[in-house]
Amino acid sequence: ASANRIERDVVIIGAGASGLTAANALRDAGHSVVVLEARDRVGGRLWTREIDGATLEIGGQWVSPDQDALIDTLAELGLETYSRYREGDSVYVAADGTRTRFTGEIFPVAPETAAEIERLIALLDGLVAEVDPAAPWDHPRAAEYDQVSWKQWLSEQTDDVEARDNIALYIAEAMLTKPSHAFSLLQALLMAASAGSFSHLVDADFILDKRVVGGLQQVPLKLAERLGDDVILNAAVRRLEWTGGADASGADGTPIQGVVAYADGGIEVAAKRAIVALPPNLFERIDFQPALPRLVQQAHQHLSLGLVIKVHAVYATPFWREQGLSGTAFSPYRIVHEAYDNSYDGDPRGTLVGFVSDQKADDVFSLPAEERKARILASLADYYGPEALSPEVYFESDWAAEEWTRGAYAASYDLGGLSRYGAHQTTPVGPIHWSCSDFAPEGYQHVDGAIRLGRTTAAAIAEQLRG
Ligand code: FDA
């Protein structure tokens, strides 16, 4: 046996919120664990950094009131939250460049368009209420809803282009970070159902409610601290050997025996069970031996991460507040489609955060860095005025360039994939279980979902190991 051979009940691959939650739950249930992490840090898509003297949330940061699993975890870890600054008017920029201040949720558009937006929100709330986020594929019209793109469906509902563009934004640019033609109505309904309703996605005060003092990466950092030496960094798992039936219950007659994970640094872990706690676009980077079953290999190819650049701009003061602006800004027609006051708790400076999504991100990434920055800041200046052009600190979170993520925020299926494969996405393969925010019913794509799935996966394994 190798000098670095480790034996545990469960090996967890990936030290993100999901993997670390599962590891702690299993250890609390009396099982031995080890977490193997590819990066030189824990947290995955959560990363709080000091950049030129400013504390920035490079990845996930906001907590919404329905996210019980995350809220419980924050309380358990002794972490405190604060509210996002939101006093004053929001800003909307129309297709012709007109800038309008507004309050409330509905963008300041012509009354007929506002009425269409309200009608579509009500229609969507009705459809979403029929979808179980734990099983959207069981909806009687799942296959039909999964064949039509979000864009196509919206164009069938209304001829009002601005109403369509605004409604499309809440799921496309703002959540799945894919163009609205690239995913289905069913996928859009799941996104909204996982957040409780479509109205919740429209309500920035709900969806972007609180932040965590010290940063949201505190969650994985504290969870990892509890595990001590049982979290190993710089240990990318390259190969996973598994034995036992493809059916986790062993019902196909082959008893589950276990796994051996081979990671960088010559590390070998033999365990009874494995949890693969990665975004699904990275599953294929592990060499599974034997290969995964046909359906699983197919399913994984139909999941991909969206793309968004999170832009941070820190100014000497939060100058927009003096103009009576909240910092909240939207436009389906600008490079930065949404932006917020993201000033860090206790820092007298003002921070704006903006998002550049999908094909707009491709476009600006094709430019030299200085030109990209100039374009993005010009887009912020469209919302807040020329002062936005000169931040003290400027930073772009570029998750697509991160080898161990490769996109943002999370994964979704291509057209037809959710109804075809979704029901199988978390079914264990022999001793191998799957856990990530990308497969979560409630809190899908969010830290809350990563934690929820971490808990359920751990509970399922603990149950198997007991029996
Ligand atoms: P995650 O990707 O975090 O963890 C997987 C881990 O596996 C990583 O640490 C990775 O390095 C590791 N890994 C990969 N391959 C490996 C291998 N072969 N071997 C070993 N380790 C391997 N959510 C939210 O609730 N509120 C928000 O405001 C936001 N905003 C936001 C902004 C941005 C820019 C991003 C990128 C994401 C968000 N999110 C968010 C989403 C949220 O951050 C995300 O859903 C969860 O953090 C995902 O946690 P997981 O544990 O599922 O995966």
mmCIF file of N, CA and C and ligand atoms in Angstrom, residues 12-20 36-39 41-46 57-64 67 70 207-208 216 235-238 263 277-279 282 285-286 308-310 355 397 399 403-405 407-410 435-438 443-451, ligand 1:
data_model
loop_
_atom_site.group_PDB
_atom_site.id
_atom_site.type_symbol
_atom_site.label_atom_id
_atom_site.label_comp_id
_atom_site.label_asym_id
_atom_site.label_seq_id
_atom_site.Cartn_x
_atom_site.Cartn_y
_atom_site.Cartn_z
ATOM 1 N N ILE A 12 -15.009 12.650 0.683
ATOM 2 C CA ILE A 12 -15.792 13.728 0.066
ATOM 3 C C ILE A 12 -14.869 14.457 -0.899
ATOM 4 N N ILE A 13 -15.303 14.574 -2.151
ATOM 5 C CA ILE A 13 -14.485 15.217 -3.182
ATOM 6 C C ILE A 13 -15.021 16.626 -3.400
ATOM 7 N N GLY A 14 -14.271 17.635 -2.964
ATOM 8 C CA GLY A 14 -14.683 19.036 -3.115
ATOM 9 C C GLY A 14 -15.026 19.659 -1.782
ATOM 10 N N ALA A 15 -14.291 20.752 -1.426
ATOM 11 C CA ALA A 15 -14.524 21.442 -0.148
ATOM 12 C C ALA A 15 -15.304 22.732 -0.364
ATOM 13 N N GLY A 16 -16.393 22.643 -1.116
ATOM 14 C CA GLY A 16 -17.337 23.747 -1.213
ATOM 15 C C GLY A 16 -18.338 23.630 -0.069
ATOM 16 N N ALA A 17 -19.335 24.504 -0.081
ATOM 17 C CA ALA A 17 -20.347 24.494 0.992
ATOM 18 C C ALA A 17 -21.038 23.139 1.087
ATOM 19 N N SER A 18 -21.259 22.513 -0.062
ATOM 20 C CA SER A 18 -22.007 21.252 -0.063
ATOM 21 C C SER A 18 -21.175 20.115 0.533
ATOM 22 N N GLY A 19 -19.966 19.952 0.032
ATOM 23 C CA GLY A 19 -19.096 18.875 0.515
ATOM 24 C C GLY A 19 -18.787 19.028 1.995
ATOM 25 N N LEU A 20 -18.514 20.258 2.426
ATOM 26 C CA LEU A 20 -18.147 20.470 3.834
ATOM 27 C C LEU A 20 -19.337 20.274 4.766
ATOM 28 N N LEU A 36 -11.221 15.914 0.110
ATOM 29 C CA LEU A 36 -10.113 16.195 -0.813
ATOM 30 C C LEU A 36 -10.492 17.393 -1.675
ATOM 31 N N GLU A 37 -9.660 18.428 -1.640
ATOM 32 C CA GLU A 37 -9.967 19.672 -2.352
ATOM 33 C C GLU A 37 -8.857 19.986 -3.357
ATOM 34 N N ALA A 38 -9.266 20.288 -4.594
ATOM 35 C CA ALA A 38 -8.293 20.560 -5.661
ATOM 36 C C ALA A 38 -7.524 21.859 -5.438
ATOM 37 N N ARG A 39 -8.238 22.879 -4.955
ATOM 38 C CA ARG A 39 -7.586 24.196 -4.817
ATOM 39 C C ARG A 39 -6.721 24.272 -3.554
ATOM 40 N N ARG A 41 -7.381 26.371 -1.328
ATOM 41 C CA ARG A 41 -8.278 27.008 -0.355
ATOM 42 C C ARG A 41 -9.597 26.246 -0.358
ATOM 43 N N VAL A 42 -10.383 26.416 0.692
ATOM 44 C CA VAL A 42 -11.719 25.826 0.712
ATOM 45 C C VAL A 42 -12.736 26.881 0.257
ATOM 46 N N GLY A 43 -13.952 26.455 -0.045
ATOM 47 C CA GLY A 43 -15.034 27.402 -0.344
ATOM 48 C C GLY A 43 -15.556 27.345 -1.764
ATOM 49 N N GLY A 44 -14.755 26.856 -2.700
ATOM 50 C CA GLY A 44 -15.233 26.758 -4.082
ATOM 51 C C GLY A 44 -15.759 28.089 -4.587
ATOM 52 N N ARG A 45 -17.047 28.132 -4.896
ATOM 53 C CA ARG A 45 -17.670 29.331 -5.453
ATOM 54 C C ARG A 45 -17.926 30.408 -4.390
ATOM 55 N N LEU A 46 -17.461 30.200 -3.179
ATOM 56 C CA LEU A 46 -17.468 31.244 -2.141
ATOM 57 C C LEU A 46 -16.026 31.646 -1.885
ATOM 58 N N GLU A 57 -16.453 40.218 -2.158
ATOM 59 C CA GLU A 57 -17.035 38.880 -2.302
ATOM 60 C C GLU A 57 -16.904 38.496 -3.764
ATOM 61 N N ILE A 58 -15.896 37.695 -4.050
ATOM 62 C CA ILE A 58 -15.622 37.325 -5.435
ATOM 63 C C ILE A 58 -16.722 36.403 -5.975
ATOM 64 N N GLY A 59 -17.266 35.587 -5.100
ATOM 65 C CA GLY A 59 -18.324 34.651 -5.499
ATOM 66 C C GLY A 59 -19.636 34.986 -4.807
ATOM 67 N N GLY A 60 -20.312 33.962 -4.302
ATOM 68 C CA GLY A 60 -21.632 34.147 -3.684
ATOM 69 C C GLY A 60 -21.571 35.011 -2.441
ATOM 70 N N GLN A 61 -22.640 35.771 -2.186
ATOM 71 C CA GLN A 61 -22.630 36.656 -1.026
ATOM 72 C C GLN A 61 -23.986 36.877 -0.380
ATOM 73 N N TRP A 62 -25.091 36.884 -1.156
ATOM 74 C CA TRP A 62 -26.356 37.304 -0.573
ATOM 75 C C TRP A 62 -27.142 36.138 0.019
ATOM 76 N N VAL A 63 -27.943 36.488 1.027
ATOM 77 C CA VAL A 63 -28.783 35.513 1.726
ATOM 78 C C VAL A 63 -30.213 36.036 1.632
ATOM 79 N N SER A 64 -31.165 35.184 1.250
ATOM 80 C CA SER A 64 -32.566 35.626 1.206
ATOM 81 C C SER A 64 -33.361 34.924 2.308
ATOM 82 N N GLN A 67 -34.079 31.132 2.788
ATOM 83 C CA GLN A 67 -32.956 30.178 2.731
ATOM 84 C C GLN A 67 -32.639 29.618 4.116
ATOM 85 N N LEU A 70 -29.271 27.756 4.973
ATOM 86 C CA LEU A 70 -28.128 28.669 5.105
ATOM 87 C C LEU A 70 -28.269 29.496 6.382
ATOM 88 N N ILE A 207 -34.548 38.723 -2.708
ATOM 89 C CA ILE A 207 -33.541 37.777 -3.199
ATOM 90 C C ILE A 207 -32.120 38.203 -2.787
ATOM 91 N N LEU A 208 -31.912 39.518 -2.665
ATOM 92 C CA LEU A 208 -30.584 40.031 -2.274
ATOM 93 C C LEU A 208 -30.745 40.769 -0.950
ATOM 94 N N LEU A 216 -19.152 35.648 3.161
ATOM 95 C CA LEU A 216 -19.854 34.350 3.147
ATOM 96 C C LEU A 216 -18.881 33.167 3.089
ATOM 97 N N ALA A 235 -5.375 18.717 -3.519
ATOM 98 C CA ALA A 235 -5.568 17.274 -3.704
ATOM 99 C C ALA A 235 -6.703 17.025 -4.699
ATOM 100 N N ALA A 236 -6.480 17.451 -5.937
ATOM 101 C CA ALA A 236 -7.480 17.203 -6.986
ATOM 102 C C ALA A 236 -7.627 15.695 -7.182
ATOM 103 N N VAL A 237 -8.841 15.219 -7.143
ATOM 104 C CA VAL A 237 -9.081 13.792 -7.388
ATOM 105 C C VAL A 237 -9.098 13.569 -8.892
ATOM 106 N N ARG A 238 -8.237 12.664 -9.336
ATOM 107 C CA ARG A 238 -8.108 12.404 -10.770
ATOM 108 C C ARG A 238 -8.800 11.106 -11.169
ATOM 109 N N ALA A 263 -5.724 11.039 -5.654
ATOM 110 C CA ALA A 263 -5.628 12.499 -5.776
ATOM 111 C C ALA A 263 -4.180 12.927 -5.958
ATOM 112 N N ALA A 277 -18.762 16.216 -4.725
ATOM 113 C CA ALA A 277 -19.405 17.502 -4.377
ATOM 114 C C ALA A 277 -18.826 18.615 -5.243
ATOM 115 N N LEU A 278 -18.990 18.454 -6.548
ATOM 116 C CA LEU A 278 -18.474 19.405 -7.541
ATOM 117 C C LEU A 278 -19.625 19.887 -8.396
ATOM 118 N N PRO A 279 -19.450 21.031 -9.063
ATOM 119 C CA PRO A 279 -20.443 21.363 -10.080
ATOM 120 C C PRO A 279 -20.386 20.298 -11.186
ATOM 121 N N LEU A 282 -17.821 19.503 -14.007
ATOM 122 C CA LEU A 282 -16.474 18.984 -13.699
ATOM 123 C C LEU A 282 -16.452 17.483 -13.435
ATOM 124 N N ARG A 285 -14.102 15.304 -15.358
ATOM 125 C CA ARG A 285 -12.648 15.423 -15.153
ATOM 126 C C ARG A 285 -12.126 14.297 -14.278
ATOM 127 N N ILE A 286 -13.036 13.590 -13.621
ATOM 128 C CA ILE A 286 -12.612 12.442 -12.820
ATOM 129 C C ILE A 286 -12.747 11.197 -13.693
ATOM 130 N N VAL A 308 -21.055 34.644 -16.109
ATOM 131 C CA VAL A 308 -21.321 36.025 -15.692
ATOM 132 C C VAL A 308 -20.035 36.603 -15.114
ATOM 133 N N ILE A 309 -19.782 37.880 -15.397
ATOM 134 C CA ILE A 309 -18.659 38.587 -14.749
ATOM 135 C C ILE A 309 -19.273 39.417 -13.634
ATOM 136 N N LYS A 310 -18.758 39.209 -12.418
ATOM 137 C CA LYS A 310 -19.178 40.049 -11.295
ATOM 138 C C LYS A 310 -18.142 41.158 -11.179
ATOM 139 N N PHE A 355 -23.163 43.210 -12.861
ATOM 140 C CA PHE A 355 -23.046 41.887 -13.483
ATOM 141 C C PHE A 355 -23.138 42.001 -15.005
ATOM 142 N N SER A 397 -14.551 39.572 -11.185
ATOM 143 C CA SER A 397 -14.530 38.140 -10.820
ATOM 144 C C SER A 397 -14.721 37.340 -12.099
ATOM 145 N N TRP A 399 -14.890 33.809 -13.101
ATOM 146 C CA TRP A 399 -14.980 32.404 -12.702
ATOM 147 C C TRP A 399 -14.810 31.434 -13.860
ATOM 148 N N GLU A 403 -9.983 27.057 -13.168
ATOM 149 C CA GLU A 403 -9.952 25.663 -13.618
ATOM 150 C C GLU A 403 -10.967 24.786 -12.877
ATOM 151 N N TRP A 404 -11.178 25.070 -11.585
ATOM 152 C CA TRP A 404 -12.014 24.185 -10.771
ATOM 153 C C TRP A 404 -13.442 24.701 -10.613
ATOM 154 N N THR A 405 -13.857 25.603 -11.521
ATOM 155 C CA THR A 405 -15.268 26.016 -11.571
ATOM 156 C C THR A 405 -15.712 26.097 -13.036
ATOM 157 N N GLY A 407 -17.142 28.682 -14.822
ATOM 158 C CA GLY A 407 -18.344 29.417 -15.187
ATOM 159 C C GLY A 407 -18.972 29.985 -13.938
ATOM 160 N N ALA A 408 -20.151 30.572 -14.064
ATOM 161 C CA ALA A 408 -20.884 31.101 -12.912
ATOM 162 C C ALA A 408 -22.323 31.354 -13.378
ATOM 163 N N TYR A 409 -23.284 31.289 -12.493
ATOM 164 C CA TYR A 409 -23.157 30.903 -11.109
ATOM 165 C C TYR A 409 -23.173 29.384 -10.933
ATOM 166 N N ALA A 410 -23.979 28.719 -11.769
ATOM 167 C CA ALA A 410 -24.200 27.293 -11.532
ATOM 168 C C ALA A 410 -24.635 26.622 -12.833
ATOM 169 N N SER A 435 -23.493 15.690 -4.741
ATOM 170 C CA SER A 435 -24.015 16.775 -3.899
ATOM 171 C C SER A 435 -23.441 18.116 -4.342
ATOM 172 N N CYS A 436 -24.327 19.038 -4.736
ATOM 173 C CA CYS A 436 -23.887 20.386 -5.130
ATOM 174 C C CYS A 436 -25.122 21.267 -5.261
ATOM 175 N N SER A 437 -24.905 22.567 -5.264
ATOM 176 C CA SER A 437 -26.035 23.501 -5.362
ATOM 177 C C SER A 437 -26.788 23.303 -6.673
ATOM 178 N N ASP A 438 -26.085 22.796 -7.664
ATOM 179 C CA ASP A 438 -26.638 22.659 -9.013
ATOM 180 C C ASP A 438 -27.748 21.604 -9.103
ATOM 181 N N GLY A 443 -33.371 26.380 -3.145
ATOM 182 C CA GLY A 443 -32.022 26.957 -3.120
ATOM 183 C C GLY A 443 -31.158 26.508 -4.286
ATOM 184 N N TYR A 444 -31.808 26.035 -5.335
ATOM 185 C CA TYR A 444 -31.094 25.648 -6.564
ATOM 186 C C TYR A 444 -30.158 26.794 -6.991
ATOM 187 N N GLN A 445 -28.933 26.468 -7.307
ATOM 188 C CA GLN A 445 -27.905 27.413 -7.741
ATOM 189 C C GLN A 445 -27.362 28.277 -6.603
ATOM 190 N N HIS A 446 -27.888 28.124 -5.394
ATOM 191 C CA HIS A 446 -27.492 28.990 -4.281
ATOM 192 C C HIS A 446 -26.807 28.192 -3.170
ATOM 193 N N VAL A 447 -26.164 28.924 -2.276
ATOM 194 C CA VAL A 447 -25.456 28.294 -1.162
ATOM 195 C C VAL A 447 -26.441 27.484 -0.307
ATOM 196 N N ASP A 448 -27.630 28.041 -0.137
ATOM 197 C CA ASP A 448 -28.666 27.324 0.618
ATOM 198 C C ASP A 448 -28.890 25.926 0.045
ATOM 199 N N GLY A 449 -28.976 25.836 -1.273
ATOM 200 C CA GLY A 449 -29.189 24.538 -1.916
ATOM 201 C C GLY A 449 -27.995 23.617 -1.735
ATOM 202 N N ALA A 450 -26.788 24.198 -1.786
ATOM 203 C CA ALA A 450 -25.564 23.393 -1.585
ATOM 204 C C ALA A 450 -25.613 22.752 -0.201
ATOM 205 N N ILE A 451 -26.030 23.529 0.795
ATOM 206 C CA ILE A 451 -26.102 23.026 2.175
ATOM 207 C C ILE A 451 -27.208 21.968 2.300
HETATM 208 P P1 FDA B 1 -18.510 24.595 -5.226
HETATM 209 O O1 FDA B 1 -18.218 24.812 -6.662
HETATM 210 O O2 FDA B 1 -18.486 25.786 -4.348
HETATM 211 O O3 FDA B 1 -17.512 23.525 -4.602
HETATM 212 C C1 FDA B 1 -16.914 22.500 -5.360
HETATM 213 C C2 FDA B 1 -15.489 22.300 -4.854
HETATM 214 O O4 FDA B 1 -14.914 21.175 -5.516
HETATM 215 C C3 FDA B 1 -14.569 23.476 -5.158
HETATM 216 O O5 FDA B 1 -13.906 23.864 -3.981
HETATM 217 C C4 FDA B 1 -13.607 22.920 -6.204
HETATM 218 O O6 FDA B 1 -12.320 23.515 -6.127
HETATM 219 C C5 FDA B 1 -13.568 21.476 -5.836
HETATM 220 N N1 FDA B 1 -13.156 20.552 -6.914
HETATM 221 C C6 FDA B 1 -13.496 20.588 -8.222
HETATM 222 N N2 FDA B 1 -12.991 19.529 -8.870
HETATM 223 C C7 FDA B 1 -12.317 18.790 -7.959
HETATM 224 C C8 FDA B 1 -11.598 17.552 -8.009
HETATM 225 N N3 FDA B 1 -11.471 16.854 -9.140
HETATM 226 N N4 FDA B 1 -11.034 17.090 -6.856
HETATM 227 C C9 FDA B 1 -11.159 17.780 -5.688
HETATM 228 N N5 FDA B 1 -11.843 18.943 -5.593
HETATM 229 C C10 FDA B 1 -12.422 19.430 -6.713
HETATM 230 N N6 FDA B 1 -25.212 31.932 -4.157
HETATM 231 C C11 FDA B 1 -25.932 32.555 -3.194
HETATM 232 O O7 FDA B 1 -26.578 31.878 -2.392
HETATM 233 N N7 FDA B 1 -25.957 33.928 -3.112
HETATM 234 C C12 FDA B 1 -25.245 34.705 -3.982
HETATM 235 O O8 FDA B 1 -25.226 35.942 -3.861
HETATM 236 C C13 FDA B 1 -24.496 34.055 -4.999
HETATM 237 N N8 FDA B 1 -23.773 34.794 -5.906
HETATM 238 C C14 FDA B 1 -22.815 34.165 -6.678
HETATM 239 C C15 FDA B 1 -21.898 34.938 -7.413
HETATM 240 C C16 FDA B 1 -20.899 34.315 -8.135
HETATM 241 C C17 FDA B 1 -19.932 35.159 -8.924
HETATM 242 C C18 FDA B 1 -20.799 32.891 -8.130
HETATM 243 C C19 FDA B 1 -19.713 32.180 -8.885
HETATM 244 C C20 FDA B 1 -21.724 32.133 -7.426
HETATM 245 C C21 FDA B 1 -22.736 32.757 -6.691
HETATM 246 N N9 FDA B 1 -23.655 32.023 -5.950
HETATM 247 C C22 FDA B 1 -24.466 32.655 -5.036
HETATM 248 C C23 FDA B 1 -23.717 30.547 -6.071
HETATM 249 C C24 FDA B 1 -23.006 29.834 -4.932
HETATM 250 O O9 FDA B 1 -21.754 30.434 -4.691
HETATM 251 C C25 FDA B 1 -22.832 28.355 -5.301
HETATM 252 O O10 FDA B 1 -24.077 27.812 -5.701
HETATM 253 C C26 FDA B 1 -22.320 27.513 -4.139
HETATM 254 O O11 FDA B 1 -21.257 28.144 -3.465
HETATM 255 C C27 FDA B 1 -21.884 26.155 -4.668
HETATM 256 O O12 FDA B 1 -21.410 25.305 -3.634
HETATM 257 P P2 FDA B 1 -21.025 23.798 -3.978
HETATM 258 O O13 FDA B 1 -20.411 23.240 -2.753
HETATM 259 O O14 FDA B 1 -22.206 23.115 -4.567
HETATM 260 O O15 FDA B 1 -19.946 23.870 -5.157
#
